Short mmCIF file of C-alpha atoms in Angstrom, two decimals:
data_model
loop_
_atom_site.label_atom_id
_atom_site.label_comp_id
_atom_site.label_asym_id
_atom_site.label_seq_id
_atom_site.Cartn_x
_atom_site.Cartn_y
_atom_site.Cartn_z
CA MET U 1 83.36 92.26 90.15
CA GLU U 2 84.84 88.78 89.33
CA HIS U 3 86.20 86.64 91.84
CA TRP U 4 84.70 87.97 95.38
CA ILE U 5 84.63 85.15 96.87
CA GLU U 6 87.37 84.04 95.80
CA ILE U 7 89.38 87.67 97.18
CA LEU U 8 87.04 87.48 100.09
CA MET U 9 88.34 83.68 100.76
CA TYR U 10 92.03 84.45 100.92
CA ALA U 11 91.59 87.84 102.77
CA LEU U 12 89.75 85.46 105.40
CA ALA U 13 93.06 83.32 104.86
CA GLY U 14 95.70 86.01 105.87
CA THR U 15 93.34 87.45 108.14
CA LEU U 16 93.64 83.96 110.36
CA LEU U 17 97.03 82.94 109.96
CA GLY U 18 97.73 86.56 111.03
CA GLY U 19 95.52 86.00 114.39
CA PHE U 20 97.63 83.16 115.96
CA LEU U 21 101.04 84.32 113.85
CA PHE U 22 101.68 87.71 114.95
CA VAL U 23 101.40 86.17 118.80
CA VAL U 24 104.54 85.24 118.29
CA PRO U 25 107.39 87.54 119.09
CA SER U 26 109.24 89.00 116.36
CA ILE U 27 107.77 87.77 113.58
CA HIS U 28 106.98 91.19 111.22
CA PHE U 29 104.31 91.01 108.74
CA LEU U 30 107.22 92.32 106.43
CA ASN U 31 109.94 89.41 107.41
CA PHE U 32 106.33 86.72 106.35
CA SER U 33 105.53 88.49 103.25
CA GLY U 34 109.43 87.60 102.19
CA VAL U 35 108.93 83.80 102.72
CA ILE U 36 105.25 83.92 101.20
CA ILE U 37 106.41 85.46 97.94
CA ALA U 38 109.56 83.04 97.71
CA ILE U 39 107.39 80.32 98.36
CA TRP U 40 104.76 81.74 95.48
CA GLY U 41 107.70 81.98 93.16
CA HIS U 42 108.48 77.93 93.45
CA TYR U 43 104.52 76.99 93.65
CA HIS U 44 102.75 79.24 91.87
CA GLY U 45 99.25 77.61 92.14
CA LEU U 46 99.75 79.26 95.54
CA PHE U 47 97.52 82.66 94.42
CA PRO U 48 95.23 82.06 91.19
CA ALA U 49 97.31 84.19 87.91
CA ASP U 50 93.43 85.15 86.58
CA ALA U 51 92.61 86.53 90.40
CA PRO U 52 95.49 88.89 90.99
CA LEU U 53 93.59 90.93 93.91
CA THR U 54 93.53 87.81 96.47
CA LEU U 55 96.97 87.99 96.09
CA PHE U 56 96.77 91.34 97.44
CA ALA U 57 93.04 90.87 100.17
CA PHE U 58 95.74 88.08 101.57
CA PHE U 59 97.73 90.31 102.31
CA MET U 60 95.95 93.31 103.72
CA GLY U 61 94.65 90.64 106.28
CA MET U 62 97.95 89.95 106.91
CA VAL U 63 98.85 93.75 107.43
CA VAL U 64 95.32 94.91 109.25
CA SER U 65 95.79 92.33 111.77
CA PHE U 66 99.15 92.19 112.53
CA GLY U 67 98.41 96.17 113.69
CA ILE U 68 96.12 95.38 116.14
CA MET U 69 97.14 91.81 117.47
CA ASN U 70 101.11 93.45 117.74
CA THR U 71 100.26 94.43 121.27
CA ILE U 72 100.22 90.82 122.21
CA PRO U 73 104.38 89.77 121.74
CA SER U 74 104.48 94.01 123.15
CA MET U 75 102.73 94.07 126.08
CA PHE U 76 102.36 90.55 127.77
CA LEU U 77 105.78 89.57 126.40
CA GLY U 78 107.55 92.25 127.06
CA ALA U 79 109.00 91.83 122.51
CA PRO U 80 107.94 95.33 120.67
CA ASP U 81 108.20 95.89 117.15
CA GLU U 82 109.25 99.53 116.45
CA SER U 83 105.15 100.78 115.80
CA ALA U 84 105.12 99.53 119.62
CA VAL U 85 107.91 100.53 121.08
CA PHE U 86 105.74 103.31 123.37
CA VAL U 87 102.98 100.88 124.72
CA VAL U 88 105.50 98.67 126.75
CA LEU U 89 106.00 101.13 129.87
CA PRO U 90 101.67 101.59 130.48
CA GLY U 91 101.40 98.00 129.23
CA SER U 92 103.78 97.33 131.95
CA LYS U 93 101.93 99.08 133.97
CA TYR U 94 98.68 97.92 133.53
CA MET U 95 100.01 94.84 133.72
CA LEU U 96 101.35 95.23 137.18
CA GLN U 97 98.59 96.16 137.68
CA GLY U 98 96.64 93.56 136.79
CA LYS U 99 94.79 95.05 133.63
CA GLY U 100 97.36 93.87 131.32
CA TYR U 101 93.82 92.68 129.85
CA GLU U 102 92.14 95.74 129.34
CA ALA U 103 95.35 97.52 128.20
CA ALA U 104 95.36 95.07 125.01
CA MET U 105 91.42 95.22 123.75
CA LEU U 106 92.20 99.74 124.29
CA THR U 107 94.61 98.89 121.11
CA GLY U 108 92.28 97.28 119.90
CA ILE U 109 89.45 99.86 120.11
CA GLY U 110 91.87 101.68 118.85
CA GLY U 111 93.14 100.00 115.80
CA LEU U 112 88.73 100.00 115.08
CA LEU U 113 88.75 103.91 115.70
CA GLY U 114 91.64 103.89 113.19
CA ILE U 115 89.75 101.91 110.83
CA LEU U 116 87.24 104.29 111.33
CA PHE U 117 89.52 107.36 110.09
CA LEU U 118 90.88 105.50 107.39
CA ALA U 119 86.53 105.18 105.94
CA ILE U 120 86.11 108.68 106.83
CA ILE U 121 89.35 110.49 104.76
CA SER U 122 88.96 107.77 101.82
CA PRO U 123 87.38 110.76 100.10
CA PHE U 124 90.60 112.60 101.09
CA PHE U 125 93.14 110.18 99.67
CA PHE U 126 91.32 110.68 95.98
CA PHE U 127 91.09 114.27 95.60
CA ALA U 128 93.54 115.96 98.25
CA LEU U 129 96.36 114.14 98.65
CA PRO U 130 97.48 114.03 95.03
CA LYS U 131 97.52 117.49 94.98
CA LEU U 132 99.50 117.54 98.08
CA HIS U 133 101.94 115.31 97.32
CA VAL U 134 102.66 117.56 94.36
CA ILE U 135 103.78 121.07 96.37
CA LEU U 136 105.52 119.11 100.06
CA GLY U 137 107.48 116.55 97.66
CA PRO U 138 109.96 118.47 97.05
CA HIS U 139 109.97 119.29 99.80
CA MET U 140 110.43 115.95 101.56
CA HIS U 141 114.13 116.33 103.01
CA TRP U 142 113.45 119.62 105.47
CA ILE U 143 110.15 117.68 106.35
CA LEU U 144 111.89 115.02 107.63
CA GLY U 145 114.41 117.58 109.24
CA LEU U 146 112.38 118.68 111.55
CA ILE U 147 110.85 115.54 112.47
CA ILE U 148 114.62 114.95 113.36
CA ILE U 149 114.64 117.82 115.51
CA TYR U 150 111.46 117.07 116.81
CA MET U 151 112.52 114.05 118.61
CA LEU U 152 115.74 115.01 119.40
CA MET U 153 114.74 117.84 121.07
CA SER U 154 111.57 115.75 123.20
CA GLU U 155 114.86 114.38 125.25
CA TRP U 156 114.51 118.30 127.28
CA PRO U 157 113.98 119.29 129.38
CA LYS U 158 114.94 116.74 132.04
CA GLY U 159 116.17 118.57 135.42
CA THR U 160 118.71 119.86 137.21
CA GLY U 161 120.22 116.21 138.77
CA LYS U 162 120.30 115.72 141.99
CA GLY U 163 123.78 115.50 144.62
CA GLU U 164 125.47 117.31 147.11
CA THR U 165 128.42 118.85 144.17
CA TRP U 166 127.72 120.33 141.48
CA TRP U 167 129.22 118.25 139.48
CA ILE U 168 126.96 115.23 140.12
CA LYS U 169 124.24 117.47 139.26
CA LEU U 170 125.39 117.86 136.55
CA LYS U 171 125.72 114.16 134.85
CA GLY U 172 122.85 113.39 136.55
CA ALA U 173 121.29 116.07 134.06
CA TRP U 174 123.48 115.24 131.47
CA ALA U 175 123.91 111.12 131.45
CA ASN U 176 120.72 110.12 129.89
CA LEU U 177 120.39 113.66 127.65
CA PHE U 178 124.20 112.25 126.82
CA ALA U 179 122.83 108.46 126.02
CA GLY U 180 120.35 110.12 123.57
CA ILE U 181 122.11 111.87 121.42
CA ALA U 182 124.18 109.08 121.35
CA THR U 183 122.02 106.24 120.55
CA PHE U 184 120.36 108.42 118.17
CA GLY U 185 124.52 108.84 116.74
CA LEU U 186 124.58 105.81 116.30
CA SER U 187 121.35 104.38 115.04
CA ALA U 188 121.51 106.82 111.72
CA PHE U 189 125.32 105.51 111.45
CA MET U 190 123.67 101.88 111.91
CA GLY U 191 120.97 102.59 109.39
CA PHE U 192 123.48 104.62 106.56
CA LEU U 193 126.03 101.64 106.09
CA ILE U 194 122.79 99.31 105.74
CA PHE U 195 120.92 101.51 102.97
CA ASN U 196 124.86 101.90 102.06
CA ARG U 197 126.19 98.87 102.20
CA THR U 198 124.62 95.90 102.73
CA MET U 199 125.34 93.89 105.32
CA VAL U 200 123.40 90.85 103.95
CA PRO U 201 122.84 88.86 101.40
CA ALA U 202 121.55 89.35 98.44
CA LYS U 203 118.19 87.56 98.46
CA MET U 204 117.46 88.77 101.16
CA GLY U 205 117.69 92.58 100.87
CA PHE U 206 115.09 93.96 101.62
CA GLN U 207 114.31 91.68 104.94
CA GLY U 208 117.84 93.83 105.66
CA LEU U 209 116.28 95.90 108.23
CA LEU U 210 114.72 92.25 109.91
CA PRO U 211 118.38 91.87 112.29
CA ILE U 212 118.49 95.15 112.75
CA PHE U 213 114.51 95.98 113.52
CA VAL U 214 114.90 93.16 116.22
CA GLY U 215 117.82 94.17 117.60
CA LEU U 216 117.21 96.97 118.67
CA PHE U 217 113.59 96.37 120.36
CA ALA U 218 112.88 93.10 120.64
CA VAL U 219 115.96 91.43 122.39
CA SER U 220 116.94 94.40 123.78
CA SER U 221 113.35 94.06 125.65
CA LEU U 222 113.54 90.65 126.68
CA ILE U 223 117.10 91.10 127.66
CA SER U 224 115.22 93.25 130.29
CA SER U 225 112.94 91.97 130.53
CA ILE U 226 114.90 88.78 132.31
CA LEU U 227 116.93 90.44 134.28
CA SER U 228 115.07 92.07 135.85
CA LYS U 229 113.06 89.54 137.45
CA GLN U 230 109.96 91.54 137.87
CA LYS U 231 106.50 88.92 139.16
CA ILE U 232 103.90 89.46 136.80
CA PRO U 233 100.72 89.71 139.40
CA HIS U 234 96.96 88.18 138.43
CA GLN U 235 95.54 89.52 135.72
CA HIS U 236 92.00 90.22 135.89
CA ILE U 237 90.17 89.23 132.90
CA THR U 238 86.97 92.00 132.59
CA ASP U 239 83.99 91.99 131.00
CA THR U 240 83.18 95.81 130.14
CA ILE U 241 85.98 98.22 129.74
CA ASP U 242 86.78 101.33 131.03
CA LEU U 243 85.80 103.57 128.41
CA ASP U 244 83.63 107.07 128.35
CA TYR U 245 83.08 108.60 124.40
CA LYS U 246 85.62 112.08 125.89
CA THR U 247 88.27 109.78 126.06
CA MET U 248 87.67 108.00 122.97
CA TRP U 249 87.80 111.65 121.15
CA LYS U 250 91.60 112.63 123.78
CA GLY U 251 92.89 109.87 122.28
CA TRP U 252 91.29 108.99 118.42
CA MET U 253 92.64 112.93 117.18
CA PRO U 254 96.50 112.64 118.28
CA GLY U 255 96.63 108.28 116.88
CA CYS U 256 94.96 109.31 113.41
CA ILE U 257 97.07 112.64 113.26
CA GLY U 258 100.29 110.57 114.37
CA GLY U 259 100.04 107.52 111.98
CA PHE U 260 98.82 109.07 109.15
CA LEU U 261 102.20 111.38 109.59
CA ALA U 262 103.66 108.13 109.45
CA ALA U 263 101.70 106.39 106.87
CA TYR U 264 102.63 108.93 104.28
CA LEU U 265 105.71 110.64 105.20
CA PRO U 266 109.21 108.42 103.81
CA GLY U 267 110.96 107.24 106.87
CA VAL U 268 108.76 107.99 109.67
CA THR U 269 108.16 104.30 111.14
CA GLY U 270 105.28 103.57 113.20
CA GLY U 271 107.44 104.39 116.24
CA ILE U 272 107.21 107.74 114.99
CA GLY U 273 103.96 108.31 114.43
CA GLY U 274 103.73 106.71 117.87
CA LEU U 275 105.56 109.63 119.36
CA ILE U 276 104.39 112.46 117.89
CA ALA U 277 100.34 110.82 119.25
CA GLY U 278 101.73 110.05 122.74
CA HIS U 279 103.01 114.27 122.81
CA ALA U 280 99.92 115.31 122.17
CA CYS U 281 98.13 113.78 124.19
CA ALA U 282 100.90 114.29 126.97
CA GLN U 283 97.92 114.12 129.19
CA ARG U 284 97.79 111.61 132.79
CA ASP U 285 95.31 109.21 131.75
CA ASP U 286 97.24 106.21 130.92
CA ARG U 287 94.30 105.25 129.22
CA ILE U 288 93.63 107.59 126.47
CA PHE U 289 97.83 107.55 125.61
CA VAL U 290 97.78 103.35 124.80
CA MET U 291 95.21 103.81 122.93
CA SER U 292 96.60 106.32 120.88
CA GLN U 293 98.70 103.68 120.60
CA GLY U 294 96.61 102.13 119.21
CA VAL U 295 94.71 104.47 116.60
CA SER U 296 98.36 105.38 115.59
CA LYS U 297 99.81 101.61 115.13
CA VAL U 298 97.04 100.32 112.65
CA VAL U 299 96.74 103.37 110.42
CA TYR U 300 100.32 103.58 110.02
CA TYR U 301 100.62 100.42 108.82
CA THR U 302 96.55 99.63 106.95
CA GLY U 303 96.59 102.73 106.06
CA GLN U 304 100.24 102.66 104.29
CA PHE U 305 99.09 99.77 102.15
CA LEU U 306 95.77 101.23 101.39
CA LEU U 307 97.78 104.35 99.51
CA PHE U 308 98.88 101.72 97.00
CA PHE U 309 95.21 101.03 96.27
CA ILE U 310 94.76 104.87 94.45
CA PRO U 311 94.34 104.78 90.98
CA SER U 312 97.76 105.97 89.70
CA TYR U 313 95.39 108.27 87.35
CA PHE U 314 94.45 111.07 90.93
CA PHE U 315 98.31 111.49 90.42
CA LEU U 316 100.10 113.86 87.54
CA ASN U 317 102.70 112.05 87.26
CA GLY U 318 100.31 109.07 86.73
CA ALA U 319 103.26 106.27 88.82
CA GLY U 320 100.56 106.10 91.96
CA LEU U 321 102.31 105.96 95.55
CA LYS U 322 104.32 103.33 97.05
CA ARG U 323 104.82 103.93 100.61
CA GLY U 324 105.58 100.80 103.31
CA GLY U 325 107.41 97.81 102.10
CA MET U 326 104.58 95.82 101.77
CA ALA U 327 103.50 98.73 99.19
CA ILE U 328 107.11 98.28 97.37
CA ASN U 329 107.14 94.40 97.45
CA LEU U 330 103.85 94.17 95.81
CA GLY U 331 103.78 96.22 93.39
CA PRO U 332 105.99 94.65 90.56
CA PHE U 333 103.21 92.10 90.43
CA TYR U 334 100.08 94.62 89.65
CA LYS U 335 98.44 98.28 89.30
CA PRO U 336 95.69 98.95 90.67
CA THR U 337 93.56 101.46 88.07
CA LEU U 338 90.06 101.15 88.95
CA LEU U 339 88.88 103.07 91.82
CA GLN U 340 86.15 100.33 92.79
CA GLU U 341 89.27 98.23 93.28
CA TYR U 342 89.92 100.81 96.61
CA VAL U 343 86.14 100.35 97.75
CA PHE U 344 86.68 96.39 97.92
CA ILE U 345 90.25 96.61 99.34
CA PHE U 346 89.15 98.84 102.19
CA GLY U 347 85.82 96.03 102.33
CA VAL U 348 89.06 93.24 103.74
CA VAL U 349 90.40 96.33 105.30
CA VAL U 350 86.46 96.42 107.68
CA ILE U 351 86.13 92.63 107.94
CA ALA U 352 89.93 92.12 108.67
CA SER U 353 89.80 94.36 111.41
CA CYS U 354 86.46 92.79 113.23
CA ILE U 355 88.18 89.83 112.85
CA SER U 356 91.13 90.72 114.36
CA TYR U 357 89.84 92.57 117.36
CA LEU U 358 87.81 89.48 118.22
CA LEU U 359 91.05 86.95 117.92
CA LEU U 360 92.96 89.88 120.16
CA SER U 361 89.93 89.00 123.01
CA PHE U 362 90.64 85.43 122.29
CA ASN U 363 94.42 85.48 122.15
CA SER U 364 94.94 87.74 124.73
CA LYS U 365 93.07 85.03 127.04
CA TRP U 366 94.54 82.66 126.82
CA ILE U 367 98.06 83.93 126.97
CA ILE U 368 97.10 85.62 130.32
CA LYS U 369 96.70 81.95 131.36
CA LEU U 370 100.06 80.80 130.11
CA ILE U 371 101.66 84.11 132.15
CA ALA U 372 99.74 82.38 135.23
CA LYS U 373 101.21 79.24 134.40
CA VAL U 374 104.92 79.93 133.95
CA PRO U 375 107.40 81.95 134.94
CA TYR U 376 107.51 85.37 133.56
CA GLN U 377 111.60 84.93 133.38
CA LYS U 378 110.83 81.85 131.38
CA LEU U 379 108.62 82.98 129.05
CA SER U 380 111.14 85.69 128.25
CA TYR U 381 114.19 83.22 127.63
CA ALA U 382 111.06 80.83 125.38
CA SER U 383 110.99 84.39 123.50
CA LEU U 384 114.56 85.33 123.31
CA ALA U 385 115.34 81.63 121.57
CA ILE U 386 111.95 82.28 119.35
CA VAL U 387 114.16 85.32 118.21
CA VAL U 388 117.20 84.10 117.51
CA VAL U 389 115.98 81.08 115.74
CA MET U 390 113.30 82.93 113.59
CA VAL U 391 115.97 85.50 112.76
CA PHE U 392 119.14 82.98 112.42
CA PHE U 393 116.72 81.43 109.60
CA MET U 394 115.22 84.06 107.71
CA PRO U 395 117.86 83.41 104.81
CA ALA U 396 117.11 79.87 105.00
CA MET U 397 113.46 80.33 104.73
CA LEU U 398 114.52 82.80 101.91
CA GLU U 399 115.82 80.64 100.31
CA GLY U 400 113.94 77.45 100.15
CA THR U 401 117.01 74.96 101.32
CA ILE U 402 119.79 74.69 103.93
CA ASN U 403 123.17 74.88 102.59
CA SER U 404 126.34 75.69 103.74
CA ALA U 405 126.23 79.89 101.98
CA VAL U 406 123.09 79.63 104.23
CA LEU U 407 123.70 79.33 107.46
CA ILE U 408 126.52 81.41 106.79
CA ALA U 409 124.19 84.53 106.16
CA GLY U 410 121.95 83.17 109.30
CA VAL U 411 125.37 84.14 111.81
CA GLN U 412 125.65 86.80 109.82
CA VAL U 413 122.25 88.21 110.58
CA ILE U 414 122.39 87.50 114.02
CA GLY U 415 126.29 89.89 114.10
CA ILE U 416 124.50 92.71 112.54
CA MET U 417 121.64 91.69 115.16
CA CYS U 418 123.66 90.90 118.58
CA VAL U 419 124.92 94.80 117.33
CA SER U 420 121.96 96.62 116.91
CA THR U 421 121.19 94.97 120.47
CA CYS U 422 123.71 96.25 122.03
CA LEU U 423 122.89 99.76 120.88
CA GLY U 424 118.80 99.11 122.40
CA LEU U 425 120.06 98.42 125.29
CA ILE U 426 121.51 101.22 125.87
CA PRO U 427 117.82 103.85 126.21
CA ILE U 428 116.74 101.01 128.46
CA PHE U 429 119.93 101.15 130.69
CA TYR U 430 119.95 105.49 130.53
CA HIS U 431 116.68 105.86 131.04
CA CYS U 432 116.32 108.20 127.53
CA ARG U 433 113.80 108.12 124.93
CA ARG U 434 114.42 104.59 122.40
CA SER U 435 112.42 106.88 119.42
CA ASN U 436 116.44 107.65 118.96
CA CYS U 437 116.40 103.96 117.83
CA MET U 438 114.81 104.35 114.53
CA ALA U 439 117.26 107.18 113.53
CA VAL U 440 118.17 104.09 111.57
CA ILE U 441 115.92 104.67 108.49
CA ILE U 442 114.77 108.58 108.85
CA VAL U 443 118.15 109.51 108.90
CA PRO U 444 119.28 107.98 106.08
CA ILE U 445 116.66 108.47 103.98
CA CYS U 446 116.96 112.44 104.76
CA ILE U 447 120.11 112.71 103.29
CA SER U 448 119.67 110.55 100.61
CA MET U 449 116.21 113.01 99.43
CA ALA U 450 118.51 116.58 100.62
CA GLY U 451 121.15 115.17 97.64
CA TYR U 452 123.95 114.16 100.48
CA GLY U 453 123.63 110.72 100.56
CA PRO U 454 126.66 110.24 97.49
CA PRO U 455 129.40 113.05 99.15
CA LEU U 456 129.10 111.20 101.70
CA VAL U 457 129.17 107.85 100.39
CA ASN U 458 132.16 108.71 98.92
CA LEU U 459 133.90 110.75 102.52
CA LEU U 460 133.39 107.10 104.30
CA GLY U 461 134.77 105.52 101.54
CA LEU U 462 131.41 103.33 101.60
CA GLY U 463 131.17 103.63 97.52
#
């Protein structure tokens, strides 16, 4: 393949950039890709016109790096994204035991095992997945409906409550159940509003979910960390990880299943894949759970983008398969047509995953040293300030300038973030599942795919 050295250099650049950039709380590769594409629109020499795969290699390196590296802000700084929300609780447990580094490396090992799964399943992508897609395509709405039912039913059972009277027992048993259902319903309603009546500037349309996800998961977690006033004990950095092949197997399989379902099914995010993986390995060993989450999110992010590189001639409709924001954002610029391109991009995935794992170890060590020197509450305040500033200036970064219209747009997205933050605090304060917040995306997509979107839009007066 021509320009292969150039393509590898861009892949390395994307991996290294992501390796240090995604340590910062709330920076998501989709948001940053929007900024890169906007800059590319002004400076066309950023990526060679005669080697379009350099663009995809750069972003694939970033995607793989994000899948492995976002453990750090989620675990050490308490600012998860939607895919890493389930790592926070067991991660906090490891942190309180002084084993935060071990937990981070467990997710990294899970990520490498996720890449191994993608290598094994690649032949399935070419020969079985297109045929399976023809069968499942018309039934996606009720498949998503089953996942929604599964998410809601996972709140039960929660016991009968404790207290002297039947009313106190009933209230104790149903308080968090009602909070979970309320969180699900309010998140679904917010998502339906955002999908059908955008509240962000037009140029930020494809970044419309940014303030919502940041509020639901990152800001709410940071506020919780600030209010808890929790002191982090000394963290031990070990040379070895307590892990055997049996434990790896128990974490690998559930993570692969959850991650692949999230990668293939529209509207199913990495967080929902993590929920499925967590339930599939509901065992007492926290190592299995933490590693399964690492497998799930890497399979989700990397697998989703990798599906785009399956040549379109494998599909009966000739349109290929687009899953996730990255494939949708980059789809207009290039259409993979050769099997050789998939193989080359997968080589990028392997190289990027190995480099990202090494960077995970390096970054975890200096973050641990930072936590030892700076009080955790101050770090939480600093992380919260970074998140708010980034969300506020996201319209300016996409626009490439600062003016009154951009500043007003920044205030708008901050307002959306504040509303979603209030919603994200409900599961934290009432101890229900934070996965209910995922309804913000899966419910609107399910309704639209079932054909009930337009009637509901008219009923709510959003048309």
